[in-house]
Coordinates of C-alpha atoms and ligand atoms in Angstrom, one line a residue:
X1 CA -8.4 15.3 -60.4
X2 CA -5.2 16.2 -58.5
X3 CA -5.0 19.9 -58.3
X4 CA -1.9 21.7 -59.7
X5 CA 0.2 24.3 -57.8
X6 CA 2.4 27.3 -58.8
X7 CA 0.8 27.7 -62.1
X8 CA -2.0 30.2 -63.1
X9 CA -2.8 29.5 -66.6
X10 CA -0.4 27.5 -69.2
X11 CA -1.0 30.6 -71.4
X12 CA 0.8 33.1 -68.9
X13 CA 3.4 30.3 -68.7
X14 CA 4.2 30.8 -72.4
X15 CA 5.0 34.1 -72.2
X16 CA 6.9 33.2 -69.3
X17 CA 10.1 33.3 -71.2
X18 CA 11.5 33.6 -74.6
X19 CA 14.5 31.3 -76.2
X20 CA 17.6 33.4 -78.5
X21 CA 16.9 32.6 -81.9
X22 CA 19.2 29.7 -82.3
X23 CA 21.9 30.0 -85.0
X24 CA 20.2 28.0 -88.1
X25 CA 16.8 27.9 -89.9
X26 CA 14.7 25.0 -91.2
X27 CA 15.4 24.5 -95.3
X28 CA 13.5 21.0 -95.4
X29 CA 10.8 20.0 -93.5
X30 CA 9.0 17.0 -92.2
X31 CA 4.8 16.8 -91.7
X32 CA 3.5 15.4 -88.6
X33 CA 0.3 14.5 -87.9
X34 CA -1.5 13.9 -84.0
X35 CA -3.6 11.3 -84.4
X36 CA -7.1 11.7 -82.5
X37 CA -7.8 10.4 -79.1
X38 CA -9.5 7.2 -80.4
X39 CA -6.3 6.9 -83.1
X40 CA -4.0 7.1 -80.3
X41 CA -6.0 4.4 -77.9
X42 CA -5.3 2.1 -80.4
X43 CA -2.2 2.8 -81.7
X44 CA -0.4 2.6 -78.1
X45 CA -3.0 -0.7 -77.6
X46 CA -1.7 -2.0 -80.4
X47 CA 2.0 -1.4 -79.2
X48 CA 1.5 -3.1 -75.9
X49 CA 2.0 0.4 -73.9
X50 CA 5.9 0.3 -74.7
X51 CA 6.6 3.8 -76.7
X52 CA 8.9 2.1 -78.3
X53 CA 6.3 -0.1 -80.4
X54 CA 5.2 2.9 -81.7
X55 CA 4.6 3.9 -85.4
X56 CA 6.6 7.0 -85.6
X57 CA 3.6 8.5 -88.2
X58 CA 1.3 7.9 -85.3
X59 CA 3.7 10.1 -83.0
X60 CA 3.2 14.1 -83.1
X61 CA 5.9 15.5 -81.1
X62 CA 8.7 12.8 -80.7
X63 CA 10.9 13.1 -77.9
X64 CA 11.5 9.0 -77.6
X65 CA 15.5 9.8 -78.1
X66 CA 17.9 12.0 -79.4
X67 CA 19.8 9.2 -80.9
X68 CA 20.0 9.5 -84.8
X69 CA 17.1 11.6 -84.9
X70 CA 18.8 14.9 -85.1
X71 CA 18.5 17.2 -87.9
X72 CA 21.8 16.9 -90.3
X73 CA 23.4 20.7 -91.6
X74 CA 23.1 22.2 -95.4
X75 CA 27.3 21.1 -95.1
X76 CA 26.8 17.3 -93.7
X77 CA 24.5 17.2 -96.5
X78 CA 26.9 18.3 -99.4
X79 CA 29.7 16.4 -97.4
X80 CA 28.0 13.3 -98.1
X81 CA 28.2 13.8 -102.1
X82 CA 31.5 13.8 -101.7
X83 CA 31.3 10.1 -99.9
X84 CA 34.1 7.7 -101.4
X85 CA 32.8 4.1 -101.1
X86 CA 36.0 2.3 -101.7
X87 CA 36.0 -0.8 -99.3
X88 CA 39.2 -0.4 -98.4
X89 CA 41.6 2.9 -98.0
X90 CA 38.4 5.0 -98.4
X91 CA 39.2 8.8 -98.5
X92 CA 36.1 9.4 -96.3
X93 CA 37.8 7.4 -94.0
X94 CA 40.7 9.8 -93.6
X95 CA 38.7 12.9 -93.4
X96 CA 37.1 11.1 -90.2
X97 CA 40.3 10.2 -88.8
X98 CA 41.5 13.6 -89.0
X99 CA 38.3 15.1 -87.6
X100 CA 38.6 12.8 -84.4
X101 CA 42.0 13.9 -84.3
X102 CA 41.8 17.9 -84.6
X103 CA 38.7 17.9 -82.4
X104 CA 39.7 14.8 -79.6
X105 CA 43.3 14.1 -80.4
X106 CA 43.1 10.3 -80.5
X107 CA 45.5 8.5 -82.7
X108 CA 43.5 5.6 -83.2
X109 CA 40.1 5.7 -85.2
X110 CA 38.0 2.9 -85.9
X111 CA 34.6 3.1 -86.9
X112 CA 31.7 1.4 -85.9
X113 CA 27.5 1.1 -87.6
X114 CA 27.1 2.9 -84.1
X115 CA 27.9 3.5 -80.3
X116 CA 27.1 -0.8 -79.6
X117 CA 29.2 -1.5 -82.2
X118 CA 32.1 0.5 -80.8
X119 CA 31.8 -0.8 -77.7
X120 CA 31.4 -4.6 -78.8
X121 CA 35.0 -4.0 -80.1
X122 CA 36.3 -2.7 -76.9
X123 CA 34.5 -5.4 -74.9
X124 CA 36.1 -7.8 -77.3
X125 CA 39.3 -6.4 -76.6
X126 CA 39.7 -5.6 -73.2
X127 CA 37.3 -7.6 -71.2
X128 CA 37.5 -11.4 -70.1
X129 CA 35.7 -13.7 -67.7
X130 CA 35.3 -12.1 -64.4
X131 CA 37.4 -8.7 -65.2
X132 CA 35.5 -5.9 -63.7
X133 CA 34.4 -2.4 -65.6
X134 CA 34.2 0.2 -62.6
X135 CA 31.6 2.8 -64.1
X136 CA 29.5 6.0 -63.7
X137 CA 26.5 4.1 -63.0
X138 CA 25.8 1.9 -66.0
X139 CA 24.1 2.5 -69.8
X140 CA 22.0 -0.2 -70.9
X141 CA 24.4 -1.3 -73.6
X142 CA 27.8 -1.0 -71.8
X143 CA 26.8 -3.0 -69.4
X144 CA 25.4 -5.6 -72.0
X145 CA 28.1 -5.7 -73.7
X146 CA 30.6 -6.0 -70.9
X147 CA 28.7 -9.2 -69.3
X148 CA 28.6 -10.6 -72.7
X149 CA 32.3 -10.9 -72.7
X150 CA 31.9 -12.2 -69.1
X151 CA 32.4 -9.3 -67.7
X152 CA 31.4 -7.5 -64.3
X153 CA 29.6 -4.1 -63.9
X154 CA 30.6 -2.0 -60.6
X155 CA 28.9 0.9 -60.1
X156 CA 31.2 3.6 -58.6
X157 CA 28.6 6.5 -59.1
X158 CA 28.9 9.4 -56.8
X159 CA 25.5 9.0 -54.3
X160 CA 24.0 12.2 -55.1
X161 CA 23.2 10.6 -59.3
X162 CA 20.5 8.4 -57.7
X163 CA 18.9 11.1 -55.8
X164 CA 16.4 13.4 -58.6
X165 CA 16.2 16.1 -56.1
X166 CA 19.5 16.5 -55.3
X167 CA 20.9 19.7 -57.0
X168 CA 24.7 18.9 -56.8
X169 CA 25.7 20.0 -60.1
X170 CA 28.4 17.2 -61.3
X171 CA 26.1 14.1 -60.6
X172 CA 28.4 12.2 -63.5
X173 CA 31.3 12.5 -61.2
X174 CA 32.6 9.5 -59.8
X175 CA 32.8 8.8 -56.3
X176 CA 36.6 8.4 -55.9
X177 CA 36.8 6.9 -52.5
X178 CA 35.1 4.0 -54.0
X179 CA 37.0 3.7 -56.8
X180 CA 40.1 3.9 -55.2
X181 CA 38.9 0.9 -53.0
X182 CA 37.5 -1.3 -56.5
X183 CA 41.0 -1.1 -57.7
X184 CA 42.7 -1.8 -54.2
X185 CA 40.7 -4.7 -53.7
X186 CA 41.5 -5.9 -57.9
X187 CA 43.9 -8.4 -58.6
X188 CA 46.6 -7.5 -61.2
X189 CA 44.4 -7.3 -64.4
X190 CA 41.1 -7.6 -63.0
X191 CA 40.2 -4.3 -63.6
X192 CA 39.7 -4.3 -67.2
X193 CA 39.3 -0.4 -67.4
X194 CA 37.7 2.3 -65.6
X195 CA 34.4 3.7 -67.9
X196 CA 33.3 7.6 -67.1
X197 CA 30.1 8.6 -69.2
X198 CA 30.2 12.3 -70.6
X199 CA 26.7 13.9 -69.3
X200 CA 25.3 10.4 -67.2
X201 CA 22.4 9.4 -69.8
X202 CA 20.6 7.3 -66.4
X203 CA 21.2 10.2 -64.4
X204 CA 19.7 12.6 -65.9
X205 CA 21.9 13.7 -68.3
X206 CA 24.1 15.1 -65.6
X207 CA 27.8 15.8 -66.3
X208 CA 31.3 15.4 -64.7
X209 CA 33.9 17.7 -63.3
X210 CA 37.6 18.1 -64.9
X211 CA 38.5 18.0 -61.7
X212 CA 36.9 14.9 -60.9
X213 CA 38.0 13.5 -64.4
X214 CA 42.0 14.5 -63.2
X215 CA 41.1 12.3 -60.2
X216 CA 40.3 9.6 -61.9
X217 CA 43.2 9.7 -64.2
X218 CA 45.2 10.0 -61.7
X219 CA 44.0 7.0 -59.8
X220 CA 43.4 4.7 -62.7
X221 CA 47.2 5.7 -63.4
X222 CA 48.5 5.0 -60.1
X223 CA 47.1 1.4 -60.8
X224 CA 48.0 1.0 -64.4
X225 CA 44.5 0.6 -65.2
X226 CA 43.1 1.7 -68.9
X227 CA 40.7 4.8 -68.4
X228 CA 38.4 4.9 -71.5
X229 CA 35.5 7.7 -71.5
X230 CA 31.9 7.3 -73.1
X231 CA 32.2 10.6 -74.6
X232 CA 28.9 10.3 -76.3
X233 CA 27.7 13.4 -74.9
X234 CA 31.1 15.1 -74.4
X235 CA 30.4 18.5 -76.0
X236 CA 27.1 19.2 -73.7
X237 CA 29.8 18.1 -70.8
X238 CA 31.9 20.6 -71.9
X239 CA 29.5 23.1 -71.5
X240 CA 28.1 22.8 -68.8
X241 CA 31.7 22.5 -67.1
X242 CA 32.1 25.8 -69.1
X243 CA 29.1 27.6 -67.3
X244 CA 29.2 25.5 -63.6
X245 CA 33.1 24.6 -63.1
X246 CA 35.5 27.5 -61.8
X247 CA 37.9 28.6 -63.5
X248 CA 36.7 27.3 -66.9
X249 CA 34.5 30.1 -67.8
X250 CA 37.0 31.8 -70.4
X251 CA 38.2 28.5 -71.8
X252 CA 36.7 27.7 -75.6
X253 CA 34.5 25.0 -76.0
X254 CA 36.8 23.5 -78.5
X255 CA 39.5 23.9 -75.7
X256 CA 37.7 22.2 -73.2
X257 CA 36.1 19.6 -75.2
X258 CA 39.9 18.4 -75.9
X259 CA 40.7 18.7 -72.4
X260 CA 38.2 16.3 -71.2
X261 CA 39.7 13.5 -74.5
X262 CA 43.3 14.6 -73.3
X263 CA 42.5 13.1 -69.7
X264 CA 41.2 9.4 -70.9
X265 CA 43.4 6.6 -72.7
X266 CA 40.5 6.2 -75.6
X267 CA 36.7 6.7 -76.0
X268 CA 33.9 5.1 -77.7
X269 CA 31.4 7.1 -79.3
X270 CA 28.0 7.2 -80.6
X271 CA 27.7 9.6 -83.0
X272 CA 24.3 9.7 -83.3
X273 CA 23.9 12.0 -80.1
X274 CA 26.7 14.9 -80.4
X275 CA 27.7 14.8 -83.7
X276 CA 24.1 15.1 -86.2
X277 CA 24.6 11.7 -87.9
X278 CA 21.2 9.3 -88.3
X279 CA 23.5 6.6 -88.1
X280 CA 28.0 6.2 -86.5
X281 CA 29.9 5.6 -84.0
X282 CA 33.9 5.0 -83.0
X283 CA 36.3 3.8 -81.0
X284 CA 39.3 6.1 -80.6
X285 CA 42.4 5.0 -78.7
X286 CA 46.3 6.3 -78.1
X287 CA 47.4 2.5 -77.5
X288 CA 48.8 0.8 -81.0
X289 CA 48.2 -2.4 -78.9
X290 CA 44.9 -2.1 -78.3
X291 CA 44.2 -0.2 -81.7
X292 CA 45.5 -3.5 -83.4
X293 CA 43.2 -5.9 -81.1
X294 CA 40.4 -3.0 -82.0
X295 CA 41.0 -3.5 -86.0
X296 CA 41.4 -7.4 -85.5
X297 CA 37.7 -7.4 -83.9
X298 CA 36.1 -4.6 -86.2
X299 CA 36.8 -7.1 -89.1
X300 CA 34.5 -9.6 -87.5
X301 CA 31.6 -7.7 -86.8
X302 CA 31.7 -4.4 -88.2
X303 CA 33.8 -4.2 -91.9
X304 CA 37.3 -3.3 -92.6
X305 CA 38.9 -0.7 -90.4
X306 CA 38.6 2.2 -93.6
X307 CA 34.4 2.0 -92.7
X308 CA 33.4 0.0 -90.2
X309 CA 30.0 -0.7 -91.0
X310 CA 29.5 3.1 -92.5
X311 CA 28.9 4.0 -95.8
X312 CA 31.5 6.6 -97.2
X313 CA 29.1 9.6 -97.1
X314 CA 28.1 8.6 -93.5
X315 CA 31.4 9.0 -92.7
X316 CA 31.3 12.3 -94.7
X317 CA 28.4 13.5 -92.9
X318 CA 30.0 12.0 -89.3
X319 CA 33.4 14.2 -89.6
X320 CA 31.5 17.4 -90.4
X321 CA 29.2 16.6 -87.5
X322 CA 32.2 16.2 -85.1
X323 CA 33.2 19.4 -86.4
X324 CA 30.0 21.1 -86.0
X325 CA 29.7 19.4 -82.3
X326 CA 32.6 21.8 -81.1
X327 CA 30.4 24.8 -82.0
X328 CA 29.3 27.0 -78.9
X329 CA 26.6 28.6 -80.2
X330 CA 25.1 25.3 -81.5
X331 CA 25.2 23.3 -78.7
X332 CA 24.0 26.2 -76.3
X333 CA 20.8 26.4 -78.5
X334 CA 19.9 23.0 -78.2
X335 CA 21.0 22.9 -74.4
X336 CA 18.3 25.8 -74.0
X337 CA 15.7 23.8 -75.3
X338 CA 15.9 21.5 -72.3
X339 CA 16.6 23.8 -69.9
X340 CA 13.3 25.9 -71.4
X341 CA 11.1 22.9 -71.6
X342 CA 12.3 22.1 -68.0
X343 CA 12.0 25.2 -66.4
X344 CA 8.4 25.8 -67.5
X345 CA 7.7 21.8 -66.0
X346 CA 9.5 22.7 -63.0
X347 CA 7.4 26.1 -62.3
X348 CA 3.8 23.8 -63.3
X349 CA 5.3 21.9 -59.7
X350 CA 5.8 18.6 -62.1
X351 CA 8.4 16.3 -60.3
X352 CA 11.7 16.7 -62.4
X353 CA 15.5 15.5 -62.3
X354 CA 17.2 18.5 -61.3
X355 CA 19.7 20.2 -62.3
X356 CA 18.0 19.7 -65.9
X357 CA 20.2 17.8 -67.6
X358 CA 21.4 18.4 -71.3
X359 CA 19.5 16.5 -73.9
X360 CA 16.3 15.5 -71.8
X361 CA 14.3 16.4 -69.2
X362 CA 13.1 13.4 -66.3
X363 CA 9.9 13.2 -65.0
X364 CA 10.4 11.4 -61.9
X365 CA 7.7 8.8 -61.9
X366 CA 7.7 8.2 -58.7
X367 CA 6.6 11.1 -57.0
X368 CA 4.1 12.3 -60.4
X369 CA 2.0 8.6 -60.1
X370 CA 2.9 8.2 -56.2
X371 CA -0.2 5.9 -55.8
X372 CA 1.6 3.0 -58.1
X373 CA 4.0 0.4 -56.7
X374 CA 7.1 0.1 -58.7
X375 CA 6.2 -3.4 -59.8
X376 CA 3.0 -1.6 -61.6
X377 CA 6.0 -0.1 -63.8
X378 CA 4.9 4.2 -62.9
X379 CA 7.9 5.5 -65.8
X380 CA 6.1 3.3 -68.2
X381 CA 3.0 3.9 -67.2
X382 CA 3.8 7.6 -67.9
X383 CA 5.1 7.4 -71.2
X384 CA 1.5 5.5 -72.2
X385 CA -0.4 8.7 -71.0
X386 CA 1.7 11.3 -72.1
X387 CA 1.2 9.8 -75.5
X388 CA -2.3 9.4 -75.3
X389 CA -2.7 12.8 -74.0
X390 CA -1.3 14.7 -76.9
X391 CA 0.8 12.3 -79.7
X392 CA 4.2 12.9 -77.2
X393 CA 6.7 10.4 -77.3
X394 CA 8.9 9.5 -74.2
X395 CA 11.2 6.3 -73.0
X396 CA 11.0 5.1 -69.5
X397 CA 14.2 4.9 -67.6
X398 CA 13.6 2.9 -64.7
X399 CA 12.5 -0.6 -63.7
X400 CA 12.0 -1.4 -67.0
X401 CA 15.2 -0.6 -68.6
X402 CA 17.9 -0.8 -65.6
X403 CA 16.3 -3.9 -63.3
X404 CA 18.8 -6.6 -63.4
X405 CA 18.4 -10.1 -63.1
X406 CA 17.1 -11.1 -59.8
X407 CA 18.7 -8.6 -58.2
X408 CA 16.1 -5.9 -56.3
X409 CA 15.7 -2.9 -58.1
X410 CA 16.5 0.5 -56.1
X411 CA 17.1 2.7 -59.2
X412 CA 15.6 5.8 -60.6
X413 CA 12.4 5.7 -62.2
X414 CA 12.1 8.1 -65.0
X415 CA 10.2 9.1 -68.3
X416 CA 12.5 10.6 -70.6
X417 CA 11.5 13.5 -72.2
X418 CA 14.7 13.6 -75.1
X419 CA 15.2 16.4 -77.2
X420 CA 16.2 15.4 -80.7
X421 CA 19.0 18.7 -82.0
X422 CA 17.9 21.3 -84.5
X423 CA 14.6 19.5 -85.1
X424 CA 11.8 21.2 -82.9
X425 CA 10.6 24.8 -82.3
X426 CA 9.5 26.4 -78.8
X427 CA 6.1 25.8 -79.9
X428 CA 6.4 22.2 -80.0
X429 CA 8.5 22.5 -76.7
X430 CA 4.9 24.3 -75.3
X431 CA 2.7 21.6 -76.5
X432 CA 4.7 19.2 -74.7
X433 CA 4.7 20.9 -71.6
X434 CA 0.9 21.3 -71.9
X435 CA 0.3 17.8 -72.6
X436 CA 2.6 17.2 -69.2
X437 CA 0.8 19.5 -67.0
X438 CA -2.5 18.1 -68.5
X439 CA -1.7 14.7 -67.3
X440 CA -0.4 15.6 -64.1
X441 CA -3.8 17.2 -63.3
X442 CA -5.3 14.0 -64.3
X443 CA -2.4 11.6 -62.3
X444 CA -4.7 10.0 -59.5
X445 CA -6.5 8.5 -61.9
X446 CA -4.2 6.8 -63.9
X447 CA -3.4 2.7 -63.5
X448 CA -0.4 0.9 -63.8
X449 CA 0.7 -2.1 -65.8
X450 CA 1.2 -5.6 -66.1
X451 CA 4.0 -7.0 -68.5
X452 CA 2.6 -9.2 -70.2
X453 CA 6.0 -10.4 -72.6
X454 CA 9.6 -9.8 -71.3
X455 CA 12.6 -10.1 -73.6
X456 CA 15.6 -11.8 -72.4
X457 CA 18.0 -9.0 -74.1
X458 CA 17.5 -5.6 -73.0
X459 CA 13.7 -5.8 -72.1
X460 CA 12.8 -2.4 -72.5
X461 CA 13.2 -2.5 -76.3
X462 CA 10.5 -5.0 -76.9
X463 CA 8.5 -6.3 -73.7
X464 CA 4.8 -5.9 -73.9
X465 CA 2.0 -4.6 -71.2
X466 CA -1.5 -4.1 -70.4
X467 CA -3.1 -1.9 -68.1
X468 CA -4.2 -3.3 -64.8
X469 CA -7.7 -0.9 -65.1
X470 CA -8.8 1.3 -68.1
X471 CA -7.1 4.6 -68.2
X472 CA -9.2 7.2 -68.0
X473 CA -9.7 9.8 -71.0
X474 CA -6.6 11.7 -71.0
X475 CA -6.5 13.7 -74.4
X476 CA -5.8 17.2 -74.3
X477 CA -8.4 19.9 -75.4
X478 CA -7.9 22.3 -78.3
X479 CA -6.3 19.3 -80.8
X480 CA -7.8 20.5 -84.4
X481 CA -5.7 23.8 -84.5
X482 CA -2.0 22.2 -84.5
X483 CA -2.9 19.2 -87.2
X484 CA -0.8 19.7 -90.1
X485 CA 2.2 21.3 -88.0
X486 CA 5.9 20.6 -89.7
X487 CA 9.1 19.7 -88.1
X488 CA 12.7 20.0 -89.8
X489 CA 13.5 16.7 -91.4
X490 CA 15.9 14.6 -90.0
X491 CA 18.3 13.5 -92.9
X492 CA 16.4 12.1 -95.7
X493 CA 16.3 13.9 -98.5
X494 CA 13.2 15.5 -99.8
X495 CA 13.4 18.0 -101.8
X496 CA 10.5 20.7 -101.9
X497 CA 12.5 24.0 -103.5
X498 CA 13.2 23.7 -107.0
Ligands
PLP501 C1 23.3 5.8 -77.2 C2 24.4 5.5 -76.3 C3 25.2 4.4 -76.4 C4 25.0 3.3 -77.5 O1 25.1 3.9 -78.7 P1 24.1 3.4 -80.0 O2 24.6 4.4 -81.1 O3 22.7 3.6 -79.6 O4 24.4 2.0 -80.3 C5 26.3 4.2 -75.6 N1 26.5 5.1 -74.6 C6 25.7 6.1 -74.3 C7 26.0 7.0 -73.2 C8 24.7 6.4 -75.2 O5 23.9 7.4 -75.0

């Protein structure tokens, strides 16, 4: 058993310190139910040790993504009565468009089923055989779709989003000398368009500078290149440029979530992060050119422009959530959460992406299982234990879902820890953190994997494992007391108050 520092009990680590109320209360709730030790042995047997194979009822605390899985407001809700399912010239429709514009200030709106979709459509529109995207590191389905349309992925990452330990605070900035040199070295056209993700997802969650952004722009205008942002996570950008930038402190975050839109040509969008929505995502450009190839692709593979593969009261429900997505107090809250469920990691001396990021916290694999080799897969590894050890669910970010073709991998190798919005209280945030600590105590004696099925498409969806020794007996004491806890519900429906 490894021993752990800098803690004394997890119980005087509780008290340790106290989150603001934040600015809603749970109306609907969800049950959830940890399975036993022997339950759970099974269950993540029975899903080849990928979290994502998972039954979500055999999952207590679930922290697998914050994609879709946030918790929808009393006015989304009401919103989506008012859905108008017309196919075509759909009032919902409007009401997004005019969201997108009052909050971002794109002309152009076209709706997607979700983020992918959106950025099918822009592949389909701007890339070609052999044109390059320079990006922000990469996200697993950018990059997908770029190569699909034969394009190439160039990372042009500042150095410091590699390194976990690093504490440079913009670690989605890009690293401009580089860029500059990718569009010198481009012939005319090559360059497709420059891609800069709001908060780096494979980073850590880690966001850009404005002034890095106004670089950009400015160099990707000096070469008449598109810039298009992945503004997925742009309101948790704003933020933290808010609290960490100078000379933004005063700004609104309304203010300086439009300032960040003002400085690209377009975005794409998935609206299950930021904006509360179980399922959306856009495309939102300033170019009538490129809006019309946009609209001639979203007929193809997502629906008529008015709804591209929504429903009217998902639209509804999407344009109240990009409304709600500008609110301060909101997004702070939920921002806490991470940076509470961090901090207490950090003190218990578990290895940790710092500065902790916006939506998750990273475990750095790496350094908690140090004993593994990297082809014995330590992030998914991880995710296994910390779900036999108390019901939590994680996602590994590393080998798994960033190794790329043949090609060596020298990435990060990290278990997500993703905090869906609105959904969970402190209490769950302590259990997790408990069931963290727990398994680091037990790390030496944990094995790694196998792989025992790899997918040709984005592996880390649906490959398969087996443990190269039994793991040992991780579950956490004191499990009868929480069965029965409740989480907020997550957008369906049900209706207990009558
Ligand atoms: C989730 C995500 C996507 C893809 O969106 P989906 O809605 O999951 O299809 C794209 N970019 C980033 C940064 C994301 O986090």
């Amino acid at each position: 058993m490894r021993r752990v520092t800098g803690v004394a009990t997890m119980r005087t680590m509780r008290s340790m310190e106290r989150l603001t109320p934040p600015p809603w209360k749970a109306k609907v709730v969800e049950p959830i139910e940890l399975r036993s030790p022997a339950e759970r042995r099974i269950a993540i047997g029975n899903a080849g040790f990928n979290t994502f194979l998972l039954r979500s009822e055999d999952v207590f605390v679930d922290l697998l993504t914050d994609s879709g899985t946030s918790a929808l407001s009393q006015e989304q809700r009401a919103a989506m009565e008012l859905g108008d399912e017309a196919y075509a010239g759909s009032r919902s429709f409007f009401r997004l468009e005019q969201a997108v514009r009052e909050v971002f200030g794109y002309r152009y709106v076209i709706p997607a089923h979700q983020g992918r979709g959106a950025e099918h459509l822009l592949a389909r529109a701007l890339v070609g055989p052999g044109s390059k995207v320079p990006s922000n590191l990469y996200f697993t389905t950018s990059r997908e779709h770029v190569e699909l349309a034969g394009g190439v992925w160039e990372d042009v990452a500042v150095d410091e989003a590699r390194e976990p330990a690093s504490p440079f605070p913009f670690k989605g900035n890009i690293d401009l000398a580089r860029l500059e040199e990718a569009l010198a070295r481009a012939a005319p056209g090559e360059i497709a368009y420059v891609r800069q993700e709001a908060c780096l997802n494979m980073a850590g969650g880690q966001p850009f500078s404005i002034e890095n952004l106004a670089a950009v722009r400015e160099l990707t205008r000096r070469h008449a290149v598109p810039f298009i942002l992945d503004a997925t996570r742009i309101s948790e950008n704003a933020l933290f440029v808010k609290e960490c930038e100078p000379g933004y402190a005063e700004r609104s975050l309304p203010e300086l979530i439009r300032m960040i839109a003002d400085h690209a040509d377009g975005a794409i969008f998935s609206s299950k992060k930021d904006h509360f929505v179980p399922i959306g995502g856009l495309v939102a450009v300033n170019d009538v050119e490129l809006a019309r190839k946009l609209r001639e692709q979203v007929v193809v593979y997502e629906g008529f422009p008015h709804y591209g593969g929504m429903a009217g009261h998902d639209m509804e429900a999407l344009a109240q959530g990009i409304r709600e997505s500008t609110d301060e107090r909101i997004v702070s809250a939920y921002v806490a959460q991470a940076r509470y469920l961090g901090g207490v990691l950090e003190e218990a001396g578990v290895p940790i992406v710092l500065p902790i990021g916006a939506h998750a916290v990273f475990v750095d694999a790496r350094r908690f299982l140090p004993q593994l080799r990297l082809e014995e897969f330590p992030a998914q590894t991880l995710a296994a234990a910390f779900y036999l050890a108390g019901g939590v669910r994680s996602m590994e970010r590393g080998i798994v879902s960033g190794q790329h073709g043949s090609e060596p991998y020298d990435g990060l190798e990290l278990v997500r820890l993703t905090l869906p919005r609105r959904v969970y209280t402190q209490e769950h945030l302590t259990w997790v953190a408990d069931v963290v600590i727990h398994v680091l105590r037990h790390a030496d004696e944990i094995p790694g994997l196998r792989m025992t099925y790899e997918p040709e498409h984005l592996r880390f969806f649906q490959a398969r494992f087996a443990p190269l020794a039994r793991f040992p007996e991780l579950a956490i004491e004191g499990e009868p007391a929480t069965r029965g806890a409740q989480k907020t519900v997550t957008g369906v429906p049900i209706s207990t108050k009558r």
